[in-house]
Every structure is written in C-alpha cells, then in structure tokens.
mmCIF file of C-alpha atoms and ligand atoms in Angstrom:
data_model
loop_
_atom_site.group_PDB
_atom_site.id
_atom_site.type_symbol
_atom_site.label_atom_id
_atom_site.label_comp_id
_atom_site.label_asym_id
_atom_site.label_seq_id
_atom_site.Cartn_x
_atom_site.Cartn_y
_atom_site.Cartn_z
ATOM 1 C CA MET H 1 -57.320 -6.123 -3.285
ATOM 2 C CA ARG H 2 -57.773 -8.627 -0.512
ATOM 3 C CA ILE H 3 -61.045 -10.488 -0.598
ATOM 4 C CA VAL H 4 -62.765 -13.221 1.410
ATOM 5 C CA MET H 5 -65.284 -15.418 -0.374
ATOM 6 C CA LEU H 6 -67.966 -16.886 1.858
ATOM 7 C CA GLY H 7 -70.619 -19.336 0.787
ATOM 8 C CA ALA H 8 -71.990 -22.831 1.318
ATOM 9 C CA PRO H 9 -70.314 -25.855 -0.260
ATOM 10 C CA GLY H 10 -71.234 -25.764 -3.958
ATOM 11 C CA SER H 11 -72.065 -22.057 -4.018
ATOM 12 C CA GLY H 12 -69.450 -21.489 -6.743
ATOM 13 C CA LYS H 13 -66.608 -19.962 -4.714
ATOM 14 C CA GLY H 14 -63.894 -21.917 -6.528
ATOM 15 C CA THR H 15 -65.425 -21.454 -9.993
ATOM 16 C CA GLN H 16 -65.683 -17.693 -9.611
ATOM 17 C CA ALA H 17 -62.362 -17.216 -7.775
ATOM 18 C CA GLN H 18 -60.560 -18.979 -10.652
ATOM 19 C CA ARG H 19 -62.082 -16.528 -13.114
ATOM 20 C CA ILE H 20 -61.114 -13.498 -11.032
ATOM 21 C CA GLN H 21 -57.584 -14.898 -10.771
ATOM 22 C CA LYS H 22 -57.351 -15.345 -14.549
ATOM 23 C CA ASP H 23 -58.836 -11.956 -15.490
ATOM 24 C CA HIS H 24 -57.619 -9.722 -12.653
ATOM 25 C CA GLY H 25 -54.412 -11.312 -11.376
ATOM 26 C CA LEU H 26 -55.548 -11.770 -7.779
ATOM 27 C CA VAL H 27 -54.295 -15.078 -6.390
ATOM 28 C CA GLN H 28 -56.923 -17.648 -5.420
ATOM 29 C CA ILE H 29 -55.990 -19.149 -2.070
ATOM 30 C CA SER H 30 -58.223 -22.136 -1.438
ATOM 31 C CA THR H 31 -57.686 -23.959 1.836
ATOM 32 C CA GLY H 32 -59.612 -26.931 0.398
ATOM 33 C CA ASP H 33 -57.186 -27.177 -2.557
ATOM 34 C CA LEU H 34 -54.142 -26.778 -0.302
ATOM 35 C CA LEU H 35 -55.439 -29.505 2.013
ATOM 36 C CA ARG H 36 -56.304 -31.884 -0.865
ATOM 37 C CA ARG H 37 -52.773 -31.449 -2.246
ATOM 38 C CA ALA H 38 -51.294 -32.260 1.192
ATOM 39 C CA VAL H 39 -53.496 -35.388 1.384
ATOM 40 C CA ALA H 40 -52.503 -36.496 -2.143
ATOM 41 C CA ASP H 41 -48.807 -35.922 -1.333
ATOM 42 C CA LYS H 42 -49.237 -37.865 1.939
ATOM 43 C CA THR H 43 -47.470 -35.117 3.940
ATOM 44 C CA PRO H 44 -47.732 -35.320 7.772
ATOM 45 C CA LEU H 45 -50.201 -32.407 7.621
ATOM 46 C CA GLY H 46 -52.234 -34.225 4.953
ATOM 47 C CA GLU H 47 -52.333 -37.402 7.046
ATOM 48 C CA LYS H 48 -53.745 -35.368 9.959
ATOM 49 C CA ALA H 49 -56.344 -33.589 7.806
ATOM 50 C CA LYS H 50 -57.615 -36.571 5.801
ATOM 51 C CA LYS H 51 -60.041 -38.069 8.313
ATOM 52 C CA ALA H 52 -61.878 -34.788 8.968
ATOM 53 C CA MET H 53 -62.104 -34.044 5.250
ATOM 54 C CA ASP H 54 -63.467 -37.486 4.352
ATOM 55 C CA LEU H 55 -66.241 -36.965 6.925
ATOM 56 C CA GLY H 56 -66.937 -33.386 5.834
ATOM 57 C CA ASN H 57 -65.827 -31.925 9.175
ATOM 58 C CA LEU H 58 -63.523 -28.937 9.584
ATOM 59 C CA VAL H 59 -59.794 -29.563 9.860
ATOM 60 C CA SER H 60 -58.264 -28.113 13.047
ATOM 61 C CA ASP H 61 -57.710 -24.346 13.080
ATOM 62 C CA ASP H 62 -53.965 -24.579 13.768
ATOM 63 C CA ILE H 63 -53.303 -26.664 10.639
ATOM 64 C CA VAL H 64 -55.336 -24.353 8.418
ATOM 65 C CA LEU H 65 -53.911 -21.161 9.879
ATOM 66 C CA GLY H 66 -50.341 -22.398 9.412
ATOM 67 C CA MET H 67 -51.082 -23.055 5.728
ATOM 68 C CA ILE H 68 -52.651 -19.635 5.240
ATOM 69 C CA LYS H 69 -49.731 -17.817 6.888
ATOM 70 C CA GLU H 70 -47.274 -19.596 4.621
ATOM 71 C CA ARG H 71 -49.314 -18.987 1.465
ATOM 72 C CA ILE H 72 -50.018 -15.279 2.087
ATOM 73 C CA ALA H 73 -46.283 -14.692 2.581
ATOM 74 C CA GLN H 74 -45.460 -15.874 -0.963
ATOM 75 C CA PRO H 75 -44.512 -13.154 -3.480
ATOM 76 C CA ASP H 76 -47.452 -13.732 -5.843
ATOM 77 C CA ALA H 77 -49.886 -12.802 -3.033
ATOM 78 C CA GLU H 78 -48.445 -9.295 -2.786
ATOM 79 C CA ARG H 79 -50.698 -7.996 -5.576
ATOM 80 C CA GLY H 80 -53.747 -9.213 -3.708
ATOM 81 C CA PHE H 81 -55.632 -12.435 -3.058
ATOM 82 C CA ILE H 82 -59.005 -14.091 -2.754
ATOM 83 C CA LEU H 83 -59.440 -16.360 0.233
ATOM 84 C CA ASP H 84 -61.697 -19.214 -0.903
ATOM 85 C CA GLY H 85 -62.941 -21.377 1.968
ATOM 86 C CA PHE H 86 -61.146 -19.462 4.736
ATOM 87 C CA PRO H 87 -62.129 -18.336 7.355
ATOM 88 C CA ARG H 88 -64.651 -21.059 8.212
ATOM 89 C CA ASN H 89 -65.532 -20.116 11.800
ATOM 90 C CA LEU H 90 -65.264 -17.161 14.172
ATOM 91 C CA SER H 91 -61.968 -18.272 15.626
ATOM 92 C CA GLN H 92 -60.411 -18.415 12.133
ATOM 93 C CA ALA H 93 -61.881 -14.979 11.325
ATOM 94 C CA ASN H 94 -60.279 -13.507 14.456
ATOM 95 C CA SER H 95 -56.960 -15.179 13.622
ATOM 96 C CA LEU H 96 -57.141 -13.719 10.124
ATOM 97 C CA ASP H 97 -57.699 -10.221 11.549
ATOM 98 C CA ALA H 98 -54.671 -10.665 13.814
ATOM 99 C CA LEU H 99 -52.503 -12.000 10.980
ATOM 100 C CA LEU H 100 -53.392 -9.144 8.639
ATOM 101 C CA ALA H 101 -52.813 -6.573 11.400
ATOM 102 C CA GLU H 102 -49.368 -8.072 11.978
ATOM 103 C CA LEU H 103 -48.614 -7.646 8.258
ATOM 104 C CA THR H 104 -50.191 -4.135 8.258
ATOM 105 C CA LEU H 105 -52.736 -5.307 5.678
ATOM 106 C CA THR H 106 -56.520 -4.963 5.618
ATOM 107 C CA LEU H 107 -59.435 -6.790 3.987
ATOM 108 C CA ASP H 108 -61.211 -4.837 1.240
ATOM 109 C CA ARG H 109 -64.365 -6.896 0.805
ATOM 110 C CA VAL H 110 -66.136 -10.055 1.922
ATOM 111 C CA VAL H 111 -68.531 -11.531 -0.621
ATOM 112 C CA LEU H 112 -71.251 -13.997 0.248
ATOM 113 C CA MET H 113 -72.140 -16.299 -2.656
ATOM 114 C CA ASP H 114 -75.831 -16.739 -1.951
ATOM 115 C CA VAL H 115 -77.355 -19.872 -3.546
ATOM 116 C CA ASP H 116 -80.753 -21.522 -3.029
ATOM 117 C CA PHE H 117 -80.173 -24.427 -0.673
ATOM 118 C CA ASP H 118 -81.906 -27.030 -2.875
ATOM 119 C CA VAL H 119 -79.504 -26.361 -5.786
ATOM 120 C CA LEU H 120 -76.397 -27.184 -3.755
ATOM 121 C CA MET H 121 -76.824 -30.983 -3.637
ATOM 122 C CA LYS H 122 -77.156 -31.218 -7.428
ATOM 123 C CA ARG H 123 -74.156 -28.960 -8.007
ATOM 124 C CA LEU H 124 -72.004 -31.009 -5.628
ATOM 125 C CA THR H 125 -73.024 -34.514 -6.735
ATOM 126 C CA GLY H 126 -72.552 -33.401 -10.359
ATOM 127 C CA ARG H 127 -69.138 -31.771 -9.876
ATOM 128 C CA ARG H 128 -66.173 -33.302 -11.737
ATOM 129 C CA THR H 129 -62.591 -32.073 -12.129
ATOM 130 C CA CYS H 130 -60.744 -32.656 -15.393
ATOM 131 C CA SER H 131 -57.601 -34.701 -14.665
ATOM 132 C CA THR H 132 -55.534 -32.948 -17.345
ATOM 133 C CA THR H 133 -56.752 -29.335 -17.429
ATOM 134 C CA GLY H 134 -57.881 -29.045 -13.800
ATOM 135 C CA ALA H 135 -61.130 -27.405 -14.969
ATOM 136 C CA VAL H 136 -63.999 -27.673 -12.486
ATOM 137 C CA LEU H 137 -66.992 -28.991 -14.458
ATOM 138 C CA ASN H 138 -70.446 -30.334 -13.825
ATOM 139 C CA VAL H 139 -72.184 -33.267 -15.474
ATOM 140 C CA TYR H 140 -75.587 -31.542 -15.033
ATOM 141 C CA PHE H 141 -74.694 -27.908 -15.744
ATOM 142 C CA SER H 142 -71.551 -27.660 -17.903
ATOM 143 C CA PRO H 143 -72.058 -27.260 -21.655
ATOM 144 C CA PRO H 144 -71.398 -30.631 -23.406
ATOM 145 C CA ALA H 145 -68.557 -28.979 -25.387
ATOM 146 C CA GLU H 146 -66.668 -28.235 -22.135
ATOM 147 C CA LEU H 147 -67.045 -31.813 -20.894
ATOM 148 C CA GLU H 148 -65.949 -33.088 -24.314
ATOM 149 C CA ALA H 149 -62.911 -30.755 -24.321
ATOM 150 C CA CYS H 150 -61.608 -32.579 -21.228
ATOM 151 C CA ARG H 151 -61.958 -35.975 -22.905
ATOM 152 C CA LYS H 152 -60.313 -34.635 -26.088
ATOM 153 C CA ALA H 153 -57.388 -33.380 -23.984
ATOM 154 C CA GLY H 154 -56.986 -37.008 -22.845
ATOM 155 C CA GLY H 155 -58.436 -36.224 -19.415
ATOM 156 C CA GLU H 156 -60.746 -38.097 -17.110
ATOM 157 C CA LEU H 157 -63.613 -36.511 -15.174
ATOM 158 C CA LEU H 158 -62.730 -37.119 -11.526
ATOM 159 C CA GLN H 159 -65.168 -36.892 -8.607
ATOM 160 C CA ARG H 160 -64.061 -35.539 -5.226
ATOM 161 C CA LYS H 161 -64.221 -38.114 -2.419
ATOM 162 C CA ASP H 162 -66.330 -35.802 -0.229
ATOM 163 C CA ASP H 163 -68.891 -35.180 -3.008
ATOM 164 C CA ASN H 164 -71.172 -38.050 -1.947
ATOM 165 C CA GLU H 165 -74.630 -37.447 -0.497
ATOM 166 C CA VAL H 166 -73.867 -38.450 3.110
ATOM 167 C CA THR H 167 -70.742 -36.293 3.358
ATOM 168 C CA ILE H 168 -72.371 -33.394 1.515
ATOM 169 C CA ARG H 169 -75.215 -33.361 4.066
ATOM 170 C CA ASN H 170 -72.679 -33.085 6.883
ATOM 171 C CA ARG H 171 -70.708 -30.354 5.066
ATOM 172 C CA LEU H 172 -73.899 -28.336 4.671
ATOM 173 C CA GLN H 173 -74.694 -28.742 8.395
ATOM 174 C CA VAL H 174 -71.160 -27.719 9.359
ATOM 175 C CA TYR H 175 -71.532 -24.645 7.138
ATOM 176 C CA GLU H 176 -74.802 -23.632 8.813
ATOM 177 C CA ARG H 177 -73.416 -24.158 12.310
ATOM 178 C CA ASP H 178 -69.847 -22.819 12.044
ATOM 179 C CA THR H 179 -69.489 -20.648 8.946
ATOM 180 C CA ALA H 180 -72.845 -18.909 8.460
ATOM 181 C CA PRO H 181 -72.321 -16.794 11.648
ATOM 182 C CA LEU H 182 -69.504 -15.049 9.762
ATOM 183 C CA VAL H 183 -72.146 -13.272 7.685
ATOM 184 C CA ASP H 184 -73.134 -11.215 10.746
ATOM 185 C CA HIS H 185 -69.517 -10.819 11.784
ATOM 186 C CA TYR H 186 -68.519 -9.212 8.464
ATOM 187 C CA THR H 187 -71.782 -7.264 8.138
ATOM 188 C CA GLN H 188 -70.975 -5.585 11.457
ATOM 189 C CA LYS H 189 -67.547 -4.682 10.128
ATOM 190 C CA GLY H 190 -69.185 -3.069 7.071
ATOM 191 C CA LEU H 191 -67.350 -5.399 4.679
ATOM 192 C CA LEU H 192 -70.065 -7.772 3.419
ATOM 193 C CA ALA H 193 -71.568 -7.755 -0.072
ATOM 194 C CA THR H 194 -74.089 -10.435 -1.031
ATOM 195 C CA VAL H 195 -73.994 -11.857 -4.560
ATOM 196 C CA PRO H 196 -77.133 -13.714 -5.697
ATOM 197 C CA ALA H 197 -75.411 -16.808 -7.120
ATOM 198 C CA THR H 198 -78.106 -19.267 -8.242
ATOM 199 C CA ALA H 199 -77.960 -17.995 -11.834
ATOM 200 C CA GLU H 200 -75.688 -19.128 -14.700
ATOM 201 C CA VAL H 201 -71.918 -18.869 -14.210
ATOM 202 C CA ASP H 202 -71.477 -15.830 -16.521
ATOM 203 C CA VAL H 203 -74.341 -13.929 -14.880
ATOM 204 C CA VAL H 204 -72.949 -14.625 -11.404
ATOM 205 C CA TYR H 205 -69.487 -13.523 -12.555
ATOM 206 C CA ALA H 206 -70.840 -10.165 -13.740
ATOM 207 C CA ARG H 207 -72.622 -9.678 -10.389
ATOM 208 C CA LEU H 208 -69.488 -10.607 -8.468
ATOM 209 C CA LYS H 209 -67.297 -8.191 -10.409
ATOM 210 C CA SER H 210 -69.803 -5.437 -9.831
ATOM 211 C CA ALA H 211 -69.837 -6.186 -6.067
ATOM 212 C CA LEU H 212 -66.028 -5.944 -6.078
ATOM 213 C CA GLY H 213 -65.920 -2.821 -8.226
ATOM 214 C CA LEU H 214 -63.947 -4.664 -10.949
ATOM 215 C CA THR H 215 -64.529 -3.930 -14.635
HETATM 216 P P1 AP5 L 1 -63.525 -26.897 0.243
HETATM 217 O O1 AP5 L 1 -62.705 -27.454 -0.841
HETATM 218 O O2 AP5 L 1 -63.343 -25.475 0.626
HETATM 219 O O3 AP5 L 1 -65.037 -27.245 -0.078
HETATM 220 P P2 AP5 L 1 -66.414 -26.450 0.159
HETATM 221 O O4 AP5 L 1 -66.401 -25.225 0.973
HETATM 222 O O5 AP5 L 1 -67.289 -27.537 0.606
HETATM 223 O O6 AP5 L 1 -66.688 -25.820 -1.179
HETATM 224 P P3 AP5 L 1 -66.716 -26.527 -2.530
HETATM 225 O O7 AP5 L 1 -65.327 -26.585 -3.104
HETATM 226 O O8 AP5 L 1 -67.427 -27.827 -2.399
HETATM 227 O O9 AP5 L 1 -67.681 -25.564 -3.362
HETATM 228 P P4 AP5 L 1 -67.444 -24.212 -4.132
HETATM 229 O O10 AP5 L 1 -68.259 -23.162 -3.485
HETATM 230 O O11 AP5 L 1 -65.985 -23.909 -4.381
HETATM 231 O O12 AP5 L 1 -68.158 -24.580 -5.499
HETATM 232 P P5 AP5 L 1 -67.558 -24.865 -6.958
HETATM 233 O O13 AP5 L 1 -67.121 -23.588 -7.585
HETATM 234 O O14 AP5 L 1 -66.580 -25.999 -6.952
HETATM 235 O O15 AP5 L 1 -63.304 -27.721 1.572
HETATM 236 C C1 AP5 L 1 -63.247 -29.144 1.578
HETATM 237 C C2 AP5 L 1 -62.915 -29.631 2.967
HETATM 238 O O16 AP5 L 1 -61.608 -29.151 3.372
HETATM 239 C C3 AP5 L 1 -63.848 -29.159 4.092
HETATM 240 O O17 AP5 L 1 -64.992 -29.982 4.211
HETATM 241 C C4 AP5 L 1 -62.920 -29.246 5.313
HETATM 242 O O18 AP5 L 1 -62.787 -30.575 5.743
HETATM 243 C C5 AP5 L 1 -61.594 -28.795 4.755
HETATM 244 N N1 AP5 L 1 -61.397 -27.340 4.875
HETATM 245 C C6 AP5 L 1 -61.283 -26.446 3.842
HETATM 246 N N2 AP5 L 1 -61.102 -25.217 4.304
HETATM 247 C C7 AP5 L 1 -61.088 -25.315 5.660
HETATM 248 C C8 AP5 L 1 -60.939 -24.370 6.697
HETATM 249 N N3 AP5 L 1 -60.766 -23.058 6.473
HETATM 250 N N4 AP5 L 1 -60.983 -24.831 7.987
HETATM 251 C C9 AP5 L 1 -61.137 -26.129 8.260
HETATM 252 N N5 AP5 L 1 -61.298 -27.076 7.314
HETATM 253 C C10 AP5 L 1 -61.265 -26.673 6.015
HETATM 254 O O19 AP5 L 1 -68.899 -25.337 -7.701
HETATM 255 C C11 AP5 L 1 -69.521 -26.570 -7.357
HETATM 256 C C12 AP5 L 1 -70.103 -27.205 -8.637
HETATM 257 O O20 AP5 L 1 -71.137 -26.354 -9.142
HETATM 258 C C13 AP5 L 1 -69.096 -27.363 -9.790
HETATM 259 O O21 AP5 L 1 -69.381 -28.544 -10.475
HETATM 260 C C14 AP5 L 1 -69.344 -26.146 -10.688
HETATM 261 O O22 AP5 L 1 -69.038 -26.421 -12.042
HETATM 262 C C15 AP5 L 1 -70.849 -25.932 -10.486
HETATM 263 N N6 AP5 L 1 -71.228 -24.525 -10.573
HETATM 264 C C16 AP5 L 1 -70.592 -23.443 -10.050
HETATM 265 N N7 AP5 L 1 -71.272 -22.318 -10.305
HETATM 266 C C17 AP5 L 1 -72.367 -22.689 -11.010
HETATM 267 C C18 AP5 L 1 -73.472 -21.971 -11.576
HETATM 268 N N8 AP5 L 1 -73.565 -20.628 -11.463
HETATM 269 N N9 AP5 L 1 -74.433 -22.684 -12.226
HETATM 270 C C19 AP5 L 1 -74.353 -24.037 -12.355
HETATM 271 N N10 AP5 L 1 -73.324 -24.765 -11.857
HETATM 272 C C20 AP5 L 1 -72.350 -24.093 -11.182
#
C-alpha cells in the first residue's frame, strides 16, 4: 500500500504512522524527520533547510523532492510506504504524481487526520521526544508510566526547536494556506478518507486502520 497522511501540525501523523509501520510493515517516510536529520548532521542540504524550519516555513520544493525520490527508491519502500508530511502544497502533489507515474506506481489512499484546531497548540507545546528510545511523547497527554519509561531508559525528554508558540502559529498558518488545499485536490481524485483524530491515540489508531482497510 502507498499512503499519504495529511493533517495540521500536531494532528498525530507521526504518532500514527509509526504504529502502522510497526504493525503492518509499511515504511514511514517523514520529510520532517529526514530534514531534521540533515540539519543535525550539518549536511549542505541541512544547512539550506535550517532557516526555513526554524521559522516554521516550508523548505524549498526541490530539496524535499530530491529527498523523497531517494527514499522511495530504497529497497524497504518496495512493500509500501506512508508519506508523513509530504506533499505539503499543490506543486509537491503534482511532482509526486509525476514521480509515481515514472515508477509505474499509484497511491492507494490519502488520509486526513482531522483534529480540532484548539487542541493543536497544547499537543505541540507538550510534545517531547525521548533521547534514547526515540518515542514521541507528550507531557500533557502521555500516561506517566510512558514518560517514566524514558527516564528509566536513561533518556531525556527533548523538545523540538520549532515547538514554541510563535513558530507553531506560523506553521499552522502555512498549513492553512499551502497544505489544506490538498484536501480538495485528493477528494477530486477519489482518494481522500477523513479520520476524526481528536480522540485518544488508541481510538484514532482503530479509526485509521479502518479507513485504510487494515485489520
Ligand atoms: P514536520 O516534522 O512534518 O512537522 P509538522 O507537519 O508540523 O507535523 P508535526 O510533526 O508537528 O505533527 P504530527 O502530525 O506528526 O504530530 P505528532 O504525531 O508528532 O515538519 C517540520 C518542518 O519541516 C516544517 O515546518 C517545514 O519547515 C519542514 N518540512 C517538512 N516537510 C516538508 C515538506 N514536504 N515541504 C517543505 N517543508 C517541509 O503528535 C504531536 C503531539 O501530540 C505529540 O506529543 C503526540 O504524543 C501527541 N499526540 C498525538 N496523537 C495524540 C492523541 N490522539 N491524543 C493526545 N495526544 C496526541
């Protein structure tokens, strides 16, 4: 299966894509994660992307498309993948269509993770990543046992640089302006399924699997 996950910052794309990857073997391809790794490794691409990311703006299409092309070509993507955070605008969506056509592949489903707007700020300001396990947690919503498990594993709870209120506000505006139009784009193609995603993680996961026809 080849899936695109759409949704505002904080709508749970990464959380749910990780679970699908673990349970169903589809590879999560997150452009945000790929870009953050390039920034951390101080690669030339990372140096170019850093400024836009720190401000919560989109990185240029050519950088992101190059990364996606390279990642989709890797052997583990042959079984299928979930694109998390890509495409982010109409131009990227058209480039994705062209790339898949070139590879004689098609998209099976596009899911929109639909979350009440006022929940997003709390989810994003509360997000932490465990430095040892890589688990994505939340100081407001994760069960205390999960937060404690990170500390017991010798990990620290790290906060993303762009998870501050000013940058989050810009990311949400960029989503509304550039990414939300993709909902119509994929509806017209008959590919869109909307997943109500304000509920608890397990409930959302069950809804997502049902939207994807996974058991
Ligand atoms: P990216 O990393 O893609 O960030 P984003 O789209 O802003 O999405 P997030 O990762 O913030 O949210 P998410 O939906 O994955 O939520 P999560 O599961 O973590 O992009 C970062 C930057 O990179 C962009 O601003 C841009 O600069 C650049 N970029 C990336 N892709 C690009 C592209 N294609 N083109 C150009 N530039 C690009 O959950 C959030 C929190 O909520 C967590 O703490 C989690 O534990 C919690 N949570 C999740 N689900 C629930 C639930 N059901 N109940 C309670 N809490 C929950």
